[in-house]
Coordinates of C-alpha atoms and ligand atoms in Angstrom, one line a residue:
M225 CA 17.0 53.5 18.0
D226 CA 18.1 52.3 14.6
Y227 CA 20.0 54.3 12.0
I228 CA 20.4 53.9 8.3
P229 CA 23.3 55.5 6.3
I230 CA 22.8 58.4 3.9
I231 CA 25.6 58.4 1.4
G232 CA 26.5 60.8 -1.5
L233 CA 29.4 60.6 -3.9
E234 CA 31.5 63.0 -5.9
V235 CA 33.5 61.4 -8.7
H236 CA 36.4 63.0 -10.5
L237 CA 37.1 61.5 -13.9
Q238 CA 39.9 62.4 -16.3
P239 CA 38.5 62.3 -19.8
K240 CA 40.9 61.0 -22.5
T241 CA 42.2 64.1 -24.4
K242 CA 45.4 64.9 -26.2
T243 CA 45.9 68.2 -24.5
K244 CA 45.2 69.9 -21.2
M245 CA 42.0 71.7 -20.3
F246 CA 43.0 75.2 -20.9
S247 CA 46.3 75.0 -22.9
R248 CA 47.6 73.0 -25.8
T249 CA 50.2 71.3 -23.6
P250 CA 49.9 67.4 -23.8
A251 CA 47.6 65.9 -21.2
K252 CA 49.9 63.0 -20.8
Y253 CA 51.7 63.0 -17.4
F254 CA 51.9 59.4 -16.2
G255 CA 55.5 58.3 -15.8
L256 CA 57.0 61.6 -17.1
P257 CA 60.0 63.3 -15.3
P258 CA 58.6 66.0 -13.0
N259 CA 57.8 69.4 -14.4
T260 CA 58.6 68.5 -18.0
N261 CA 55.0 68.9 -19.2
I262 CA 54.2 72.5 -18.2
C263 CA 53.5 75.8 -19.8
P264 CA 52.6 79.4 -18.7
V265 CA 48.9 78.4 -18.5
T266 CA 49.7 75.3 -16.4
L267 CA 51.7 77.4 -14.0
G268 CA 49.3 80.3 -13.9
L269 CA 52.0 82.8 -14.9
P270 CA 50.8 86.4 -15.2
G271 CA 49.3 87.1 -18.5
A272 CA 48.8 83.5 -19.5
M273 CA 45.3 83.1 -21.1
P274 CA 43.3 79.9 -20.7
V275 CA 41.5 78.5 -23.8
P276 CA 38.9 75.7 -23.1
N277 CA 39.5 72.3 -24.7
K278 CA 36.6 71.5 -27.0
V279 CA 37.1 67.7 -27.0
A280 CA 37.0 67.7 -23.2
I281 CA 33.8 69.8 -23.1
E282 CA 32.2 67.5 -25.7
K283 CA 33.0 64.5 -23.6
C284 CA 31.5 66.1 -20.6
I285 CA 28.3 66.8 -22.5
L286 CA 28.2 63.3 -24.0
L287 CA 28.5 61.8 -20.5
S288 CA 25.8 64.1 -19.2
L289 CA 23.5 62.9 -22.0
G290 CA 24.4 59.3 -21.3
L291 CA 23.5 59.8 -17.6
N292 CA 20.1 61.3 -18.6
C293 CA 21.0 64.9 -17.6
S294 CA 19.6 68.1 -18.8
I295 CA 22.1 70.4 -20.5
N296 CA 22.8 74.0 -19.7
R297 CA 23.2 75.4 -23.2
K298 CA 24.2 78.8 -21.8
T299 CA 27.1 78.3 -19.4
K300 CA 30.4 79.6 -18.2
F301 CA 33.5 78.7 -16.2
D302 CA 34.1 80.1 -12.7
R303 CA 37.0 80.5 -10.4
K304 CA 37.0 78.4 -7.3
N305 CA 39.4 80.1 -4.9
Y306 CA 41.4 78.1 -2.4
F307 CA 45.1 77.8 -1.6
Y308 CA 46.9 74.5 -2.0
P309 CA 50.6 74.0 -2.8
D310 CA 49.9 71.9 -5.9
L311 CA 47.3 74.4 -7.3
P312 CA 49.7 76.8 -8.9
K313 CA 47.2 79.6 -9.7
G314 CA 45.7 79.8 -6.2
Y315 CA 42.3 79.0 -7.7
Q316 CA 40.9 76.2 -9.8
I317 CA 38.9 76.9 -13.0
S318 CA 35.6 75.0 -12.5
Q319 CA 31.9 75.6 -12.9
F320 CA 29.6 76.9 -10.2
D321 CA 26.0 77.6 -10.9
K322 CA 25.9 76.4 -14.6
P323 CA 27.3 72.9 -14.8
F324 CA 27.2 71.4 -18.3
G325 CA 24.8 68.6 -17.1
Y326 CA 22.2 68.6 -14.3
N327 CA 19.3 66.5 -12.9
G328 CA 20.3 63.1 -14.4
F329 CA 20.2 59.6 -13.0
I330 CA 22.0 56.2 -13.3
E331 CA 20.3 52.8 -12.8
F332 CA 21.7 49.5 -11.6
D333 CA 20.2 46.3 -10.2
L334 CA 20.1 45.0 -6.7
K335 CA 19.0 41.5 -5.7
D336 CA 15.3 41.7 -6.6
D337 CA 15.0 45.3 -7.9
S338 CA 16.5 48.1 -9.8
K339 CA 17.7 51.3 -8.0
R340 CA 18.0 54.7 -9.4
I341 CA 20.6 57.2 -8.1
R342 CA 19.9 60.9 -9.0
I343 CA 22.8 62.8 -10.5
K344 CA 22.8 66.4 -9.2
R345 CA 25.4 67.8 -11.6
I346 CA 28.2 67.1 -14.0
H347 CA 30.7 69.9 -14.5
M348 CA 34.1 70.4 -16.1
E349 CA 37.2 71.6 -14.3
E350 CA 41.0 71.1 -14.2
D351 CA 43.2 68.7 -12.1
T352 CA 45.9 69.9 -9.7
G353 CA 49.6 69.0 -9.7
K354 CA 51.1 66.5 -7.4
S355 CA 52.8 67.0 -4.0
I356 CA 55.6 64.5 -3.2
H357 CA 56.3 64.4 0.5
T358 CA 59.9 63.5 1.4
K359 CA 61.4 63.2 4.9
D360 CA 62.0 66.9 5.4
S361 CA 60.4 68.7 2.4
T362 CA 57.6 68.6 -0.1
L363 CA 58.3 68.5 -3.8
L364 CA 55.9 69.8 -6.4
D365 CA 55.3 68.2 -9.8
F366 CA 53.0 70.3 -12.1
N367 CA 52.7 67.9 -15.0
K368 CA 49.2 66.9 -13.9
A369 CA 48.1 70.4 -13.2
G370 CA 45.5 71.6 -15.8
V371 CA 44.6 68.1 -17.0
P372 CA 40.8 68.0 -17.8
L373 CA 38.5 66.7 -15.0
I374 CA 34.8 65.9 -15.2
E375 CA 33.1 66.0 -11.8
I376 CA 30.0 63.9 -11.3
V377 CA 28.0 64.7 -8.1
T378 CA 25.2 62.5 -6.9
E379 CA 22.3 63.2 -4.6
P380 CA 22.6 61.5 -1.2
D381 CA 20.6 58.5 -2.5
F382 CA 22.7 55.6 -1.4
T383 CA 21.8 53.6 1.7
S384 CA 24.4 50.8 1.7
S385 CA 27.9 50.0 0.5
V386 CA 26.5 47.5 -2.0
E387 CA 24.6 50.2 -3.8
V388 CA 27.7 52.3 -3.9
D389 CA 29.6 49.4 -5.4
R390 CA 27.0 48.7 -8.1
F391 CA 26.8 52.4 -8.9
A392 CA 30.6 52.8 -9.2
K393 CA 30.8 49.8 -11.5
R394 CA 27.9 50.9 -13.7
L395 CA 29.4 54.4 -14.0
R396 CA 32.8 53.0 -14.9
Q397 CA 31.2 50.8 -17.6
T398 CA 29.2 53.7 -19.0
V399 CA 32.3 55.9 -19.2
R400 CA 34.2 53.2 -21.0
Y401 CA 31.2 52.3 -23.4
L402 CA 31.1 56.0 -24.4
K403 CA 34.9 56.1 -24.8
I404 CA 35.1 59.1 -22.5
S405 CA 38.0 57.8 -20.4
D406 CA 39.8 54.5 -19.8
A407 CA 38.7 55.1 -16.2
N408 CA 41.9 53.3 -15.0
M409 CA 41.6 53.7 -11.2
E410 CA 45.1 52.6 -10.5
K411 CA 46.3 55.5 -12.7
G412 CA 44.0 57.9 -10.8
Q413 CA 41.8 58.5 -13.8
M414 CA 38.7 58.0 -11.6
R415 CA 38.7 59.1 -8.0
Y416 CA 35.9 59.1 -5.4
E417 CA 34.9 61.4 -2.6
L418 CA 32.4 60.2 -0.1
N419 CA 30.0 61.9 2.2
I420 CA 28.2 59.8 4.8
S421 CA 26.0 60.4 7.8
M422 CA 23.4 58.3 9.7
R423 CA 19.7 59.1 9.8
K424 CA 17.2 57.7 12.3
T425 CA 15.1 55.0 10.6
N426 CA 11.8 56.6 11.5
S427 CA 12.8 60.1 10.5
K428 CA 12.6 61.6 7.0
R429 CA 14.9 64.5 7.7
L430 CA 18.6 64.5 6.6
P431 CA 21.1 64.4 9.5
D432 CA 22.6 67.8 10.5
Y433 CA 26.2 66.7 10.1
K434 CA 28.2 64.9 7.4
V435 CA 31.5 63.2 7.2
E436 CA 33.6 63.4 4.1
V437 CA 36.4 61.2 2.9
K438 CA 38.4 62.3 -0.2
N439 CA 40.7 60.9 -2.8
I440 CA 39.6 57.3 -2.8
S441 CA 41.0 55.4 -5.8
S442 CA 39.6 51.9 -5.5
I443 CA 36.0 50.7 -5.4
S444 CA 36.8 48.0 -2.8
V445 CA 38.5 50.5 -0.5
L446 CA 35.4 52.8 -0.9
Q447 CA 33.2 49.9 0.3
K448 CA 35.4 49.2 3.3
I449 CA 35.4 52.9 4.4
I450 CA 31.6 52.9 4.2
Q451 CA 31.3 49.8 6.3
K452 CA 33.7 51.2 9.0
E453 CA 32.0 54.6 9.0
I454 CA 28.6 53.0 9.5
V455 CA 29.9 51.2 12.6
R456 CA 31.8 54.2 14.0
Q457 CA 29.0 56.7 13.5
S458 CA 26.3 54.3 14.8
E459 CA 28.3 53.6 18.0
L460 CA 28.6 57.4 18.7
L461 CA 24.9 58.0 18.0
K462 CA 23.8 55.2 20.3
K463 CA 25.9 56.8 23.0
G464 CA 24.0 60.1 22.3
I465 CA 27.0 61.8 20.7
K466 CA 26.6 63.5 17.3
P467 CA 29.6 62.7 15.1
N468 CA 31.7 65.7 14.1
Q469 CA 31.2 67.4 10.8
E470 CA 34.6 66.7 9.4
T471 CA 36.9 65.5 6.6
R472 CA 38.6 62.2 7.4
G473 CA 41.7 61.0 5.8
L474 CA 42.3 57.5 4.6
R475 CA 44.9 55.7 6.7
D476 CA 45.2 52.3 5.0
N477 CA 43.6 50.1 2.4
D478 CA 41.4 48.4 5.0
G479 CA 39.2 51.5 5.1
N480 CA 40.5 53.0 8.3
T481 CA 40.2 56.8 8.5
A482 CA 41.2 59.5 11.0
T483 CA 40.1 63.1 11.6
Q484 CA 41.9 65.5 9.2
R485 CA 39.9 68.7 9.4
I486 CA 36.9 69.5 11.5
K487 CA 34.7 72.1 9.8
E488 CA 31.8 73.9 11.4
E489 CA 30.5 75.5 8.2
A490 CA 30.6 74.7 4.5
D491 CA 33.7 75.9 2.7
D492 CA 33.6 79.3 1.1
Y493 CA 35.4 79.3 -2.2
R494 CA 34.3 82.8 -3.2
Y495 CA 33.3 81.6 -6.7
F496 CA 33.1 84.3 -9.4
P497 CA 32.9 84.0 -13.2
E498 CA 36.3 83.3 -14.8
P499 CA 37.1 86.7 -16.4
D500 CA 39.6 85.2 -19.0
I501 CA 37.0 82.9 -20.6
P502 CA 33.9 84.3 -22.3
P503 CA 30.5 82.7 -21.5
I504 CA 29.8 79.6 -23.6
S505 CA 26.7 78.8 -25.6
I506 CA 26.2 75.4 -27.0
D507 CA 24.6 75.1 -30.3
K508 CA 21.7 72.7 -30.6
K509 CA 23.5 71.0 -33.5
I510 CA 26.3 69.9 -31.1
I511 CA 23.8 68.3 -28.8
T512 CA 22.2 66.5 -31.8
K513 CA 25.7 65.4 -33.0
L514 CA 26.6 64.1 -29.5
S515 CA 23.2 62.4 -29.0
R516 CA 24.0 60.3 -32.1
K517 CA 27.0 58.9 -30.3
L518 CA 24.8 57.4 -27.5
I519 CA 25.1 53.7 -28.1
E520 CA 23.1 51.2 -26.1
L521 CA 24.4 51.6 -22.5
P522 CA 25.1 48.8 -20.0
Q523 CA 21.9 48.8 -18.0
N524 CA 19.7 48.7 -21.1
K525 CA 21.9 46.1 -22.7
K526 CA 21.6 43.9 -19.7
H527 CA 17.8 44.1 -19.6
R528 CA 17.5 43.5 -23.3
Y529 CA 19.7 40.3 -23.0
M530 CA 17.5 39.1 -20.2
Q531 CA 14.3 39.8 -22.2
D532 CA 15.4 38.7 -25.7
Y533 CA 17.5 35.7 -24.8
N534 CA 16.1 34.7 -21.4
L535 CA 19.5 35.0 -19.8
E536 CA 19.9 34.9 -16.0
P537 CA 20.6 38.4 -14.5
D538 CA 24.0 37.3 -13.3
T539 CA 25.0 36.0 -16.7
A540 CA 23.7 39.1 -18.5
E541 CA 25.6 41.3 -15.9
I542 CA 28.9 39.6 -16.7
L543 CA 28.4 39.9 -20.4
I544 CA 27.7 43.6 -20.3
S545 CA 30.5 44.3 -17.7
N546 CA 32.9 44.7 -20.7
Q547 CA 31.6 46.1 -24.0
Y548 CA 34.0 43.9 -26.0
K549 CA 32.7 40.8 -24.2
A550 CA 29.1 42.0 -25.0
S551 CA 30.0 42.6 -28.6
F552 CA 31.6 39.1 -29.0
F553 CA 28.3 37.7 -27.6
E554 CA 26.3 39.7 -30.1
K555 CA 28.5 38.6 -33.0
C556 CA 27.7 35.0 -32.2
I557 CA 24.0 35.5 -32.2
P558 CA 23.2 35.4 -36.0
S559 CA 25.0 32.1 -36.6
A560 CA 23.7 30.7 -33.3
E561 CA 20.1 31.5 -34.4
Q562 CA 20.7 30.0 -37.8
T563 CA 22.4 26.8 -36.7
P564 CA 20.4 26.7 -34.3
V565 CA 22.0 26.4 -30.9
K566 CA 20.7 27.8 -27.6
I567 CA 21.8 31.4 -27.1
K568 CA 21.9 30.6 -23.4
N569 CA 24.6 28.0 -24.0
I570 CA 26.6 30.5 -26.0
A571 CA 26.3 33.1 -23.2
K572 CA 27.4 30.4 -20.7
W573 CA 30.5 29.5 -22.6
I574 CA 31.5 33.2 -22.9
V575 CA 30.9 33.9 -19.3
Q576 CA 32.6 30.8 -18.0
D577 CA 35.3 29.2 -20.2
I578 CA 36.2 32.1 -22.6
S579 CA 36.4 34.6 -19.7
K580 CA 38.6 32.1 -17.8
Y581 CA 40.8 31.6 -20.8
C582 CA 41.3 35.3 -21.2
K583 CA 42.0 35.8 -17.5
I584 CA 44.6 33.0 -17.3
N585 CA 46.3 34.1 -20.5
K586 CA 46.0 37.8 -19.7
I587 CA 44.1 38.6 -22.9
K588 CA 42.0 41.7 -22.9
F589 CA 38.6 41.1 -24.4
K590 CA 39.3 44.0 -26.7
N591 CA 42.0 41.9 -28.3
F592 CA 40.1 38.6 -28.1
N593 CA 40.1 37.1 -31.6
L594 CA 38.0 34.1 -32.3
D595 CA 35.7 33.6 -35.3
P596 CA 32.2 33.6 -33.6
I597 CA 31.1 30.7 -35.8
Y598 CA 33.8 28.5 -34.1
L599 CA 32.2 28.9 -30.7
V600 CA 28.8 28.2 -32.2
N601 CA 30.1 25.0 -33.8
I602 CA 31.6 23.7 -30.6
V603 CA 28.3 24.4 -28.7
Q604 CA 26.4 22.7 -31.5
L605 CA 28.4 19.5 -31.3
L606 CA 28.1 19.5 -27.5
E607 CA 24.3 20.0 -27.7
K608 CA 24.1 17.1 -30.2
K609 CA 26.2 15.0 -27.7
Q610 CA 28.8 14.4 -30.4
I611 CA 31.6 15.6 -28.1
T612 CA 31.9 15.6 -24.3
G613 CA 32.2 18.7 -22.2
A614 CA 35.8 18.0 -21.4
I615 CA 36.7 17.7 -25.1
A616 CA 34.7 20.8 -25.9
K617 CA 36.9 22.8 -23.5
K618 CA 40.1 21.4 -24.9
V619 CA 39.0 22.1 -28.5
L620 CA 37.9 25.6 -27.6
N621 CA 41.3 26.4 -26.1
E622 CA 43.1 25.1 -29.2
S623 CA 40.6 26.9 -31.4
I624 CA 41.2 30.2 -29.6
E625 CA 45.0 29.8 -29.7
N626 CA 45.2 29.7 -33.5
N627 CA 41.7 31.0 -34.4
S628 CA 41.4 27.6 -36.0
D629 CA 38.3 25.7 -37.1
P630 CA 37.1 23.4 -34.2
L631 CA 35.5 21.0 -36.7
K632 CA 38.9 20.4 -38.3
I633 CA 40.6 19.9 -34.9
I634 CA 37.9 17.3 -33.9
E635 CA 38.2 15.5 -37.2
T636 CA 42.0 15.4 -37.4
K637 CA 42.3 14.4 -33.8
K638 CA 39.4 12.0 -33.9
L639 CA 37.7 13.5 -30.9
K640 CA 34.1 12.8 -31.6
I641 CA 32.3 10.7 -29.0
E642 CA 32.8 6.9 -29.7
T643 CA 29.4 5.3 -30.0
N644 CA 30.6 2.1 -31.8
I645 CA 29.7 -0.7 -29.4
D646 CA 32.6 -3.0 -30.5
T647 CA 35.1 -0.3 -29.9
I648 CA 33.7 0.6 -26.5
E649 CA 33.6 -3.1 -25.7
K650 CA 37.4 -3.4 -26.3
F651 CA 37.9 -0.5 -23.8
V652 CA 35.7 -2.2 -21.3
D653 CA 37.6 -5.5 -21.6
E654 CA 40.8 -3.8 -21.1
V655 CA 39.5 -2.0 -17.9
I656 CA 38.1 -5.3 -16.5
S657 CA 41.4 -7.1 -17.0
Q658 CA 43.4 -4.3 -15.4
N659 CA 41.1 -4.0 -12.4
A660 CA 40.6 -7.5 -11.3
Q661 CA 40.3 -6.7 -7.6
V662 CA 37.6 -4.0 -8.1
V663 CA 35.7 -6.5 -10.3
K664 CA 36.0 -9.1 -7.7
D665 CA 34.5 -6.8 -5.0
I666 CA 31.8 -5.4 -7.2
E667 CA 28.9 -6.7 -5.2
K668 CA 30.3 -5.3 -1.9
N669 CA 31.0 -1.9 -3.4
P670 CA 28.1 -0.5 -5.5
N671 CA 30.2 2.5 -6.4
A672 CA 32.7 0.4 -8.2
I673 CA 30.8 0.6 -11.4
K674 CA 31.2 4.4 -11.5
F675 CA 35.0 3.9 -11.0
L676 CA 35.2 1.4 -13.9
V677 CA 33.2 3.7 -16.2
G678 CA 35.7 6.5 -15.2
Q679 CA 38.5 4.1 -16.2
V680 CA 36.9 3.5 -19.6
M681 CA 36.6 7.3 -20.1
K682 CA 40.3 7.6 -19.2
I683 CA 41.7 5.1 -21.6
S684 CA 39.3 6.2 -24.4
K685 CA 40.7 9.8 -23.7
G686 CA 37.3 11.0 -22.8
K687 CA 35.7 9.9 -26.1
A688 CA 33.7 6.8 -25.1
N689 CA 29.9 7.4 -24.7
P690 CA 29.6 6.9 -20.9
Q691 CA 26.0 5.5 -21.2
I692 CA 27.0 2.7 -23.6
A693 CA 30.1 2.0 -21.5
T694 CA 27.9 1.6 -18.4
E695 CA 25.5 -0.7 -20.2
I696 CA 28.3 -3.0 -21.5
L697 CA 30.0 -3.1 -18.1
E698 CA 26.7 -4.0 -16.4
K699 CA 26.1 -6.8 -18.9
K700 CA 29.6 -8.2 -18.6
L701 CA 29.6 -8.1 -14.8
K702 CA 26.1 -9.3 -14.5
I703 CA 24.9 -6.5 -12.2
Ligands
MN890 MN1 36.2 69.0 -8.0

């Protein structure tokens, strides 16, 4: 009997805000000395009154709109009761039955098709503090307590780790495009919770158990956990054993997990409406205002590039992976169309050489500074075969370094392809005299001609037209 995985995700995202979710204490906590960024609301001291953060709520609604959700315009906050040492109030302020966003979806591409994952809900809540476990005690740092959190819950629509990977990347791009968060996973700004079970291939019913893994802060680790869980659960099921309904804890970055807590029933958090925060109604004008901030999002951008510029899916995917990369590409288009040069070639240079340059030199695309016309000029000379590919790369690098005009670099350094037959003939003569043995053996070794052309290119510093060089060589050596 075969099984397929049924996977759902919960994503916790810290929106970028100046202050905490329910107090005006700064939301910054990274790298601060412990317990220096706290206040009575953070600590849940008696009488401290929470006041919701408008910016955080607007970001939650904007993300909901960006992920095609309906919006609950009459909503409220609720108390989610549970005890945890780094949850100072003994409850978390969250949302229960009226999340800001519900019934949305996100789309990404697989090999031959697009896939849509349904978003069940997007709600607003607050982060916990941090427990630091030492050898014989646990220390508590409440700086992070009360930092805004957006929680995105999907339906169990994933059936492979690849789908989860594509989703996670598309979501992270969307969040960055809309400037909701930097979504820096290393800083814990985006964390994943996974639930996974295995369903019989020929059954439509969801399995009657589910395994959860919490606090996953890397997309690659998330993938590894899924792959290991698929193997572990399938092996149990094939032996006729139903896997435990449990929460498993991550043991290492290879995706190994171990039982943490076996739970027979769903948790009961005894939710009730937060008595210290009045119900919220969201004016239609706010929705209109936020809707105007909805720029073209990654999936749409990708498909437009494929349609308008006939780009390969992989090329388009790399361009849209970073909105600043996409925006540089778009800035090149008007002059590329006017020149004209092939948009496909522009895309290729951005995806390959410029991306490589930025990676090697640790330049963020956000700070990448090259006049788009300069790239267009380089591609034009290459298309007209006035410079070689090798020279184009060198000139591009130099042009990026000083944001300088490639046409001037090429002129000053005399880098245009040499097509003058007399000049190339001089290079050829030099090569023949320096490689007497190769010339002697030319009949025995048919590849020798390629070697000699290579030598001509070398001494001409890549400028000789290789076709002309080959013709002159063949004539001189009577091949
Ligand atoms: Mn949560």
